[in-house]
mmCIF file of C-alpha atoms in Angstrom:
data_model
loop_
_atom_site.group_PDB
_atom_site.id
_atom_site.type_symbol
_atom_site.label_atom_id
_atom_site.label_comp_id
_atom_site.label_asym_id
_atom_site.label_seq_id
_atom_site.Cartn_x
_atom_site.Cartn_y
_atom_site.Cartn_z
ATOM 1 C CA UNK A 1 143.925 -2.583 -109.809
ATOM 2 C CA UNK A 2 144.400 -1.948 -106.078
ATOM 3 C CA UNK A 3 141.659 0.697 -106.229
ATOM 4 C CA UNK A 4 139.205 -1.819 -107.750
ATOM 5 C CA UNK A 5 140.000 -4.373 -105.036
ATOM 6 C CA UNK A 6 139.427 -1.785 -102.308
ATOM 7 C CA UNK A 7 136.061 -0.860 -103.867
ATOM 8 C CA UNK A 8 135.002 -4.520 -104.037
ATOM 9 C CA UNK A 9 135.959 -5.097 -100.405
ATOM 10 C CA UNK A 10 133.995 -2.020 -99.352
ATOM 11 C CA UNK A 11 130.916 -3.265 -101.188
ATOM 12 C CA UNK A 12 131.216 -6.674 -99.498
ATOM 13 C CA UNK A 13 131.545 -5.033 -96.088
ATOM 14 C CA UNK A 14 128.518 -2.810 -96.702
ATOM 15 C CA UNK A 15 126.384 -5.755 -97.898
ATOM 16 C CA UNK A 16 127.351 -7.793 -94.858
ATOM 17 C CA UNK A 17 126.487 -4.901 -92.585
ATOM 18 C CA UNK A 18 123.155 -4.410 -94.346
ATOM 19 C CA UNK A 19 122.353 -8.097 -94.071
ATOM 20 C CA UNK A 20 123.279 -8.117 -90.413
ATOM 21 C CA UNK A 21 121.231 -5.018 -89.765
ATOM 22 C CA UNK A 22 118.244 -6.526 -91.566
ATOM 23 C CA UNK A 23 118.500 -9.726 -89.567
ATOM 24 C CA UNK A 24 118.753 -7.754 -86.366
ATOM 25 C CA UNK A 25 115.706 -5.672 -87.394
ATOM 26 C CA UNK A 26 113.610 -8.765 -88.071
ATOM 27 C CA UNK A 27 114.780 -10.515 -84.911
ATOM 28 C CA UNK A 28 114.081 -7.457 -82.804
ATOM 29 C CA UNK A 29 110.693 -6.833 -84.445
ATOM 30 C CA UNK A 30 109.533 -10.403 -83.846
ATOM 31 C CA UNK A 31 110.710 -10.490 -80.261
ATOM 32 C CA UNK A 32 107.949 -10.253 -77.628
ATOM 33 C CA UNK A 33 107.294 -6.835 -76.186
ATOM 34 C CA UNK A 34 108.968 -6.328 -72.836
ATOM 35 C CA UNK A 35 106.453 -7.278 -70.109
ATOM 36 C CA UNK A 36 105.083 -4.093 -68.579
ATOM 37 C CA UNK A 37 101.858 -3.393 -66.754
ATOM 38 C CA UNK A 38 98.604 -5.357 -66.710
ATOM 39 C CA UNK A 39 97.140 -7.458 -69.530
ATOM 40 C CA UNK A 40 95.494 -5.577 -72.382
ATOM 41 C CA UNK A 41 91.884 -6.231 -73.441
ATOM 42 C CA UNK A 42 91.074 -6.065 -77.142
ATOM 43 C CA UNK A 43 88.121 -7.108 -79.282
ATOM 44 C CA UNK A 44 88.188 -8.848 -82.643
ATOM 45 C CA UNK A 45 85.013 -8.057 -84.506
ATOM 46 C CA UNK A 46 83.353 -10.473 -86.899
ATOM 47 C CA UNK A 47 84.706 -10.043 -90.434
ATOM 48 C CA UNK A 48 88.137 -8.747 -89.398
ATOM 49 C CA UNK A 49 90.972 -10.261 -91.433
ATOM 50 C CA UNK A 50 94.359 -11.338 -90.132
ATOM 51 C CA UNK A 51 95.967 -8.100 -91.384
ATOM 52 C CA UNK A 52 93.453 -6.010 -89.412
ATOM 53 C CA UNK A 53 94.050 -8.157 -86.351
ATOM 54 C CA UNK A 54 97.826 -7.715 -86.678
ATOM 55 C CA UNK A 55 97.385 -3.938 -86.807
ATOM 56 C CA UNK A 56 95.094 -4.117 -83.764
ATOM 57 C CA UNK A 57 97.706 -6.069 -81.790
ATOM 58 C CA UNK A 58 100.382 -3.485 -82.619
ATOM 59 C CA UNK A 59 98.067 -0.592 -81.705
ATOM 60 C CA UNK A 60 97.483 -2.172 -78.303
ATOM 61 C CA UNK A 61 101.213 -2.638 -77.706
ATOM 62 C CA UNK A 62 100.989 -6.449 -77.697
ATOM 63 C CA UNK A 63 103.422 -6.921 -80.624
ATOM 64 C CA UNK A 64 106.221 -4.691 -81.870
ATOM 65 C CA UNK A 65 105.605 -4.802 -85.611
ATOM 66 C CA UNK A 66 102.365 -5.751 -87.381
ATOM 67 C CA UNK A 67 104.115 -6.165 -90.748
ATOM 68 C CA UNK A 68 106.390 -8.858 -89.388
ATOM 69 C CA UNK A 69 103.446 -10.576 -87.662
ATOM 70 C CA UNK A 70 101.577 -10.641 -90.987
ATOM 71 C CA UNK A 71 104.618 -12.191 -92.626
ATOM 72 C CA UNK A 72 104.853 -14.789 -89.843
ATOM 73 C CA UNK A 73 101.195 -15.691 -90.339
ATOM 74 C CA UNK A 74 101.761 -16.260 -94.067
ATOM 75 C CA UNK A 75 104.895 -18.302 -93.410
ATOM 76 C CA UNK A 76 103.105 -20.525 -90.849
ATOM 77 C CA UNK A 77 99.837 -20.553 -92.843
ATOM 78 C CA UNK A 78 97.911 -19.253 -89.854
ATOM 79 C CA UNK A 79 95.302 -16.507 -89.424
ATOM 80 C CA UNK A 80 92.346 -17.967 -91.315
ATOM 81 C CA UNK A 81 90.810 -19.561 -88.212
ATOM 82 C CA UNK A 82 90.999 -16.628 -85.799
ATOM 83 C CA UNK A 83 87.746 -16.279 -83.869
ATOM 84 C CA UNK A 84 85.891 -13.093 -83.037
ATOM 85 C CA UNK A 85 85.522 -12.062 -79.427
ATOM 86 C CA UNK A 86 87.084 -10.107 -76.604
ATOM 87 C CA UNK A 87 90.545 -11.269 -75.515
ATOM 88 C CA UNK A 88 93.220 -10.352 -73.030
ATOM 89 C CA UNK A 89 96.915 -10.578 -73.801
ATOM 90 C CA UNK A 90 99.913 -9.411 -71.868
ATOM 91 C CA UNK A 91 102.852 -7.645 -73.496
ATOM 92 C CA UNK A 92 105.490 -10.359 -73.548
ATOM 93 C CA UNK A 93 103.343 -13.099 -75.149
ATOM 94 C CA UNK A 94 105.024 -14.780 -78.109
ATOM 95 C CA UNK A 95 103.588 -14.995 -81.631
ATOM 96 C CA UNK A 96 102.757 -18.667 -81.123
ATOM 97 C CA UNK A 97 100.961 -17.988 -77.837
ATOM 98 C CA UNK A 98 98.846 -15.280 -79.482
ATOM 99 C CA UNK A 99 98.043 -17.475 -82.474
ATOM 100 C CA UNK A 100 96.956 -20.384 -80.266
ATOM 101 C CA UNK A 101 94.700 -18.118 -78.218
ATOM 102 C CA UNK A 102 93.056 -16.625 -81.287
ATOM 103 C CA UNK A 103 92.615 -20.012 -82.966
ATOM 104 C CA UNK A 104 90.939 -21.606 -79.948
ATOM 105 C CA UNK A 105 88.740 -18.607 -79.198
ATOM 106 C CA UNK A 106 90.131 -18.265 -75.689
ATOM 107 C CA UNK A 107 88.006 -15.184 -75.076
ATOM 108 C CA UNK A 108 87.370 -13.293 -71.865
ATOM 109 C CA UNK A 109 84.582 -14.987 -69.951
ATOM 110 C CA UNK A 110 81.663 -12.602 -69.539
ATOM 111 C CA UNK A 111 80.228 -12.087 -66.097
ATOM 112 C CA UNK A 112 77.119 -14.219 -65.634
ATOM 113 C CA UNK A 113 74.106 -14.462 -63.365
ATOM 114 C CA UNK A 114 73.077 -17.879 -62.029
ATOM 115 C CA UNK A 115 69.460 -18.177 -60.911
ATOM 116 C CA UNK A 116 67.088 -20.999 -60.018
ATOM 117 C CA UNK A 117 63.333 -21.130 -60.527
ATOM 118 C CA UNK A 118 61.815 -23.853 -58.309
ATOM 119 C CA UNK A 119 59.141 -26.181 -59.655
ATOM 120 C CA UNK A 120 55.616 -24.952 -59.047
ATOM 121 C CA UNK A 121 56.473 -21.267 -58.808
ATOM 122 C CA UNK A 122 53.700 -18.979 -60.050
ATOM 123 C CA UNK A 123 54.252 -16.111 -62.483
ATOM 124 C CA UNK A 124 54.336 -13.636 -59.587
ATOM 125 C CA UNK A 125 56.887 -15.736 -57.721
ATOM 126 C CA UNK A 126 59.023 -16.086 -60.863
ATOM 127 C CA UNK A 127 58.941 -12.314 -61.437
ATOM 128 C CA UNK A 128 59.955 -11.674 -57.818
ATOM 129 C CA UNK A 129 62.808 -14.202 -58.030
ATOM 130 C CA UNK A 130 64.115 -12.776 -61.307
ATOM 131 C CA UNK A 131 63.895 -9.245 -59.921
ATOM 132 C CA UNK A 132 65.996 -10.212 -56.908
ATOM 133 C CA UNK A 133 68.633 -11.969 -59.017
ATOM 134 C CA UNK A 134 68.844 -9.283 -61.720
ATOM 135 C CA UNK A 135 68.458 -6.276 -59.388
ATOM 136 C CA UNK A 136 65.325 -4.985 -61.120
ATOM 137 C CA UNK A 137 61.729 -4.376 -60.122
ATOM 138 C CA UNK A 138 59.321 -7.379 -60.302
ATOM 139 C CA UNK A 139 56.990 -5.302 -62.495
ATOM 140 C CA UNK A 140 59.613 -5.330 -65.269
ATOM 141 C CA UNK A 141 59.419 -9.111 -65.581
ATOM 142 C CA UNK A 142 55.731 -9.424 -64.745
ATOM 143 C CA UNK A 143 54.813 -7.093 -67.617
ATOM 144 C CA UNK A 144 56.658 -9.365 -70.051
ATOM 145 C CA UNK A 145 55.140 -12.516 -68.517
ATOM 146 C CA UNK A 146 51.638 -11.038 -68.678
ATOM 147 C CA UNK A 147 51.823 -9.796 -72.248
ATOM 148 C CA UNK A 148 54.783 -11.368 -74.032
ATOM 149 C CA UNK A 149 55.868 -7.806 -74.818
ATOM 150 C CA UNK A 150 58.960 -7.459 -77.046
ATOM 151 C CA UNK A 151 59.589 -11.213 -77.147
ATOM 152 C CA UNK A 152 60.554 -12.980 -80.362
ATOM 153 C CA UNK A 153 57.382 -14.091 -82.152
ATOM 154 C CA UNK A 154 58.802 -17.591 -82.513
ATOM 155 C CA UNK A 155 58.863 -17.861 -78.722
ATOM 156 C CA UNK A 156 55.127 -17.116 -78.498
ATOM 157 C CA UNK A 157 53.889 -19.663 -81.032
ATOM 158 C CA UNK A 158 50.946 -21.604 -79.634
ATOM 159 C CA UNK A 159 50.690 -19.590 -76.414
ATOM 160 C CA UNK A 160 47.123 -18.271 -76.194
ATOM 161 C CA UNK A 161 46.391 -14.644 -75.458
ATOM 162 C CA UNK A 162 43.013 -14.699 -73.766
ATOM 163 C CA UNK A 163 41.406 -12.150 -71.471
ATOM 164 C CA UNK A 164 40.575 -14.778 -68.845
ATOM 165 C CA UNK A 165 44.223 -15.867 -68.505
ATOM 166 C CA UNK A 166 45.781 -13.895 -65.664
ATOM 167 C CA UNK A 167 49.398 -14.277 -66.812
ATOM 168 C CA UNK A 168 49.927 -15.189 -70.450
ATOM 169 C CA UNK A 169 53.220 -17.060 -69.968
ATOM 170 C CA UNK A 170 52.153 -18.850 -66.774
ATOM 171 C CA UNK A 171 53.070 -22.524 -67.146
ATOM 172 C CA UNK A 172 55.563 -21.902 -69.965
ATOM 173 C CA UNK A 173 58.461 -20.649 -67.808
ATOM 174 C CA UNK A 174 60.343 -23.869 -67.221
ATOM 175 C CA UNK A 175 61.669 -24.267 -63.661
ATOM 176 C CA UNK A 176 65.406 -24.817 -63.892
ATOM 177 C CA UNK A 177 68.801 -23.466 -62.882
ATOM 178 C CA UNK A 178 70.040 -21.008 -65.503
ATOM 179 C CA UNK A 179 73.285 -19.164 -66.171
ATOM 180 C CA UNK A 180 73.039 -16.151 -68.470
ATOM 181 C CA UNK A 181 75.424 -13.320 -69.228
ATOM 182 C CA UNK A 182 74.876 -10.325 -66.992
ATOM 183 C CA UNK A 183 74.111 -8.090 -69.990
ATOM 184 C CA UNK A 184 71.012 -10.162 -70.880
ATOM 185 C CA UNK A 185 67.836 -8.114 -71.195
ATOM 186 C CA UNK A 186 64.679 -9.067 -69.252
ATOM 187 C CA UNK A 187 63.210 -10.247 -72.561
ATOM 188 C CA UNK A 188 66.201 -12.525 -73.182
ATOM 189 C CA UNK A 189 65.890 -13.966 -69.671
ATOM 190 C CA UNK A 190 62.231 -14.852 -70.244
ATOM 191 C CA UNK A 191 62.995 -16.204 -73.726
ATOM 192 C CA UNK A 192 65.616 -18.535 -72.253
ATOM 193 C CA UNK A 193 62.951 -20.037 -69.989
ATOM 194 C CA UNK A 194 60.510 -20.506 -72.866
ATOM 195 C CA UNK A 195 63.218 -22.148 -74.964
ATOM 196 C CA UNK A 196 64.054 -24.489 -72.091
ATOM 197 C CA UNK A 197 60.467 -25.740 -72.045
ATOM 198 C CA UNK A 198 60.766 -26.678 -75.728
ATOM 199 C CA UNK A 199 64.007 -28.548 -75.036
ATOM 200 C CA UNK A 200 62.483 -30.460 -72.108
ATOM 201 C CA UNK A 201 59.401 -31.452 -74.096
ATOM 202 C CA UNK A 202 61.660 -32.908 -76.777
ATOM 203 C CA UNK A 203 63.157 -35.184 -74.120
ATOM 204 C CA UNK A 204 59.800 -36.961 -73.798
ATOM 205 C CA UNK A 205 59.583 -39.684 -76.489
ATOM 206 C CA UNK A 206 56.729 -39.023 -78.959
ATOM 207 C CA UNK A 207 55.267 -36.336 -76.712
ATOM 208 C CA UNK A 208 53.369 -34.663 -79.552
ATOM 209 C CA UNK A 209 51.781 -37.952 -80.665
ATOM 210 C CA UNK A 210 50.793 -38.722 -77.067
ATOM 211 C CA UNK A 211 49.321 -35.237 -76.717
ATOM 212 C CA UNK A 212 47.280 -35.645 -79.907
ATOM 213 C CA UNK A 213 46.068 -39.054 -78.732
ATOM 214 C CA UNK A 214 44.692 -37.490 -75.556
ATOM 215 C CA UNK A 215 42.989 -34.802 -77.634
ATOM 216 C CA UNK A 216 44.679 -32.002 -75.713
ATOM 217 C CA UNK A 217 46.417 -28.784 -76.680
ATOM 218 C CA UNK A 218 49.792 -27.970 -75.142
ATOM 219 C CA UNK A 219 48.060 -25.234 -73.148
ATOM 220 C CA UNK A 220 45.622 -27.751 -71.655
ATOM 221 C CA UNK A 221 48.440 -30.199 -70.917
ATOM 222 C CA UNK A 222 50.428 -27.555 -69.054
ATOM 223 C CA UNK A 223 47.288 -26.540 -67.164
ATOM 224 C CA UNK A 224 46.785 -30.118 -65.924
ATOM 225 C CA UNK A 225 50.522 -30.392 -65.156
ATOM 226 C CA UNK A 226 50.390 -27.169 -63.137
ATOM 227 C CA UNK A 227 47.517 -28.556 -61.035
ATOM 228 C CA UNK A 228 49.501 -31.716 -60.378
ATOM 229 C CA UNK A 229 52.582 -29.656 -59.492
ATOM 230 C CA UNK A 230 50.750 -27.600 -56.884
ATOM 231 C CA UNK A 231 48.836 -30.534 -55.407
ATOM 232 C CA UNK A 232 51.484 -33.267 -55.202
ATOM 233 C CA UNK A 233 54.699 -33.617 -53.232
ATOM 234 C CA UNK A 234 55.215 -37.394 -53.342
ATOM 235 C CA UNK A 235 56.685 -38.195 -56.782
ATOM 236 C CA UNK A 236 54.910 -41.534 -57.236
ATOM 237 C CA UNK A 237 51.510 -39.866 -56.771
ATOM 238 C CA UNK A 238 51.796 -37.460 -59.713
ATOM 239 C CA UNK A 239 50.341 -39.888 -62.313
ATOM 240 C CA UNK A 240 47.602 -40.893 -59.831
ATOM 241 C CA UNK A 241 46.454 -37.309 -59.238
ATOM 242 C CA UNK A 242 46.615 -36.618 -62.980
ATOM 243 C CA UNK A 243 44.360 -39.648 -63.455
ATOM 244 C CA UNK A 244 41.858 -38.283 -60.925
ATOM 245 C CA UNK A 245 41.759 -34.954 -62.784
ATOM 246 C CA UNK A 246 41.044 -36.653 -66.120
ATOM 247 C CA UNK A 247 38.407 -38.915 -64.546
ATOM 248 C CA UNK A 248 36.556 -35.875 -63.194
ATOM 249 C CA UNK A 249 36.850 -33.983 -66.482
ATOM 250 C CA UNK A 250 35.453 -36.959 -68.370
ATOM 251 C CA UNK A 251 32.428 -37.103 -66.037
ATOM 252 C CA UNK A 252 32.005 -33.301 -66.266
ATOM 253 C CA UNK A 253 32.536 -33.185 -62.518
ATOM 254 C CA UNK A 254 33.972 -30.106 -60.824
ATOM 255 C CA UNK A 255 37.660 -30.546 -60.041
ATOM 256 C CA UNK A 256 37.360 -28.821 -56.644
ATOM 257 C CA UNK A 257 41.118 -28.337 -56.346
ATOM 258 C CA UNK A 258 42.232 -26.064 -53.514
ATOM 259 C CA UNK A 259 45.293 -24.907 -55.442
ATOM 260 C CA UNK A 260 43.119 -23.124 -58.019
ATOM 261 C CA UNK A 261 41.598 -21.002 -55.253
ATOM 262 C CA UNK A 262 44.968 -20.394 -53.605
ATOM 263 C CA UNK A 263 46.145 -19.075 -56.995
ATOM 264 C CA UNK A 264 43.634 -16.240 -56.719
ATOM 265 C CA UNK A 265 44.753 -15.119 -53.275
ATOM 266 C CA UNK A 266 47.367 -12.454 -52.658
ATOM 267 C CA UNK A 267 48.869 -14.640 -49.951
ATOM 268 C CA UNK A 268 48.815 -18.417 -49.592
ATOM 269 C CA UNK A 269 46.743 -19.804 -46.708
ATOM 270 C CA UNK A 270 47.458 -22.897 -44.652
ATOM 271 C CA UNK A 271 43.785 -23.676 -44.779
ATOM 272 C CA UNK A 272 41.043 -22.315 -47.028
ATOM 273 C CA UNK A 273 37.781 -21.067 -45.563
ATOM 274 C CA UNK A 274 34.335 -21.692 -47.061
ATOM 275 C CA UNK A 275 34.127 -18.029 -48.056
ATOM 276 C CA UNK A 276 37.354 -18.450 -50.064
ATOM 277 C CA UNK A 277 35.699 -21.184 -52.104
ATOM 278 C CA UNK A 278 32.956 -18.743 -53.118
ATOM 279 C CA UNK A 279 35.257 -16.304 -54.929
ATOM 280 C CA UNK A 280 33.954 -15.662 -58.432
ATOM 281 C CA UNK A 281 36.585 -16.534 -61.011
ATOM 282 C CA UNK A 282 36.927 -18.960 -63.938
ATOM 283 C CA UNK A 283 39.963 -20.294 -62.044
ATOM 284 C CA UNK A 284 37.792 -21.384 -59.115
ATOM 285 C CA UNK A 285 37.253 -25.093 -59.780
ATOM 286 C CA UNK A 286 34.825 -25.284 -56.854
ATOM 287 C CA UNK A 287 32.378 -23.102 -58.805
ATOM 288 C CA UNK A 288 33.139 -23.990 -62.431
ATOM 289 C CA UNK A 289 33.487 -27.306 -64.224
ATOM 290 C CA UNK A 290 36.384 -28.091 -66.548
ATOM 291 C CA UNK A 291 39.935 -26.823 -66.453
ATOM 292 C CA UNK A 292 40.795 -23.267 -65.406
ATOM 293 C CA UNK A 293 41.629 -20.879 -68.292
ATOM 294 C CA UNK A 294 45.341 -21.627 -68.004
ATOM 295 C CA UNK A 295 48.118 -23.018 -65.817
ATOM 296 C CA UNK A 296 48.278 -21.949 -62.172
ATOM 297 C CA UNK A 297 52.039 -22.513 -61.847
ATOM 298 C CA UNK A 298 55.096 -23.467 -63.842
ATOM 299 C CA UNK A 299 55.349 -27.272 -63.693
ATOM 300 C CA UNK A 300 58.486 -29.376 -63.828
ATOM 301 C CA UNK A 301 59.126 -32.243 -66.216
ATOM 302 C CA UNK A 302 57.765 -34.943 -63.856
ATOM 303 C CA UNK A 303 54.383 -33.229 -63.608
ATOM 304 C CA UNK A 304 54.262 -32.670 -67.379
ATOM 305 C CA UNK A 305 54.974 -36.354 -67.960
ATOM 306 C CA UNK A 306 52.300 -37.327 -65.432
ATOM 307 C CA UNK A 307 49.757 -35.111 -67.211
ATOM 308 C CA UNK A 308 50.760 -36.665 -70.530
ATOM 309 C CA UNK A 309 50.697 -40.248 -69.240
ATOM 310 C CA UNK A 310 48.398 -40.437 -66.189
ATOM 311 C CA UNK A 311 47.825 -43.657 -64.267
ATOM 312 C CA UNK A 312 44.483 -45.195 -65.217
ATOM 313 C CA UNK A 313 42.401 -45.843 -62.069
ATOM 314 C CA UNK A 314 38.809 -45.535 -60.879
ATOM 315 C CA UNK A 315 39.745 -42.860 -58.340
ATOM 316 C CA UNK A 316 37.730 -39.635 -58.255
ATOM 317 C CA UNK A 317 38.871 -38.298 -54.891
ATOM 318 C CA UNK A 318 41.975 -37.770 -52.809
ATOM 319 C CA UNK A 319 42.718 -36.197 -49.447
ATOM 320 C CA UNK A 320 46.021 -35.217 -47.867
ATOM 321 C CA UNK A 321 47.273 -37.366 -45.015
ATOM 322 C CA UNK A 322 47.796 -35.540 -41.740
ATOM 323 C CA UNK A 323 50.788 -37.659 -40.711
ATOM 324 C CA UNK A 324 53.401 -35.309 -42.159
ATOM 325 C CA UNK A 325 54.173 -37.556 -45.140
ATOM 326 C CA UNK A 326 52.384 -35.135 -47.529
ATOM 327 C CA UNK A 327 50.951 -38.158 -49.305
ATOM 328 C CA UNK A 328 47.293 -38.736 -50.179
ATOM 329 C CA UNK A 329 44.519 -41.246 -49.587
ATOM 330 C CA UNK A 330 42.595 -42.046 -52.773
ATOM 331 C CA UNK A 331 38.944 -43.018 -53.071
ATOM 332 C CA UNK A 332 36.657 -44.277 -55.837
ATOM 333 C CA UNK A 333 33.397 -42.992 -54.356
ATOM 334 C CA UNK A 334 32.341 -40.043 -52.240
ATOM 335 C CA UNK A 335 31.588 -42.466 -49.419
ATOM 336 C CA UNK A 336 35.169 -43.750 -49.576
ATOM 337 C CA UNK A 337 36.381 -40.170 -49.686
ATOM 338 C CA UNK A 338 34.524 -39.285 -46.479
ATOM 339 C CA UNK A 339 36.009 -42.347 -44.802
ATOM 340 C CA UNK A 340 39.481 -41.308 -45.986
ATOM 341 C CA UNK A 341 38.971 -37.824 -44.533
ATOM 342 C CA UNK A 342 38.279 -39.336 -41.132
ATOM 343 C CA UNK A 343 41.190 -41.699 -41.590
ATOM 344 C CA UNK A 344 43.541 -38.818 -42.402
ATOM 345 C CA UNK A 345 42.484 -37.013 -39.234
ATOM 346 C CA UNK A 346 43.282 -40.083 -37.140
ATOM 347 C CA UNK A 347 46.772 -40.192 -38.616
#
């Protein structure tokens, strides 16, 4: 009898010790790793399940025991909303801290490049600006702008590819401030600018219907907008100058816009000479009627809107004031235009 009691007591003691040891094992396994060293970077790939993620955390020394973490996830009904990405976590983070970070997608922010393309920049100027910001040669970007090489076909829909056009994507590279991840390819940088143009056009109510009503293609609209962009500084004059352009086109009158000649020069001039106006090119609106083959710059939204909704007037001429205001004097007839030229000189 005494022997049986001793055996029973021994069994009870052993069970208690086992239970205590198990509790200690679980408690110790779920405790945060002792903080040591810098944070660890790890990446959760798309399609990884919570079990794979638990193993990854243990491999990187962020948790002590992946099996216990898996059990904790089942008990708390977590793990189904973990988001892919690259994270950092320091040994010493609790289970709940890790779960919150993975649920919210609190990923490592990738290094970015912020760059600004001013309104009215030409393709060459855009390529030079991108090259400076991305530490590449201008030719890398200019090749893409000239040909559309390696761009997504969807980004090139409706953009003509004509021999007379000097730079295929001229006019389609929307001037804006951008922030892209540093790993972006030159093609992705250019695509972002093309996509931005689409977004900006959608901000104009019924822009496609208005375009159709004017009987223009998008390419023609951007060409007119680019002329306005390069000719106008005073905001309120954009629709007026657009109106002058359309009036001249309707009368089959040469546009005679200095900016189209400047576009052909390697370096901008403060003042064009008569010999400059004689350069043979379809872009030279002093020698050829109608619009040039394509845009001569990359216009901003205000110039695009002005080209889409010009101000209806009887003006056919304008001349820049010489008073420093950068505004224009507008005339209906050539006689008025000559008078305005003299007037501008007096100012």
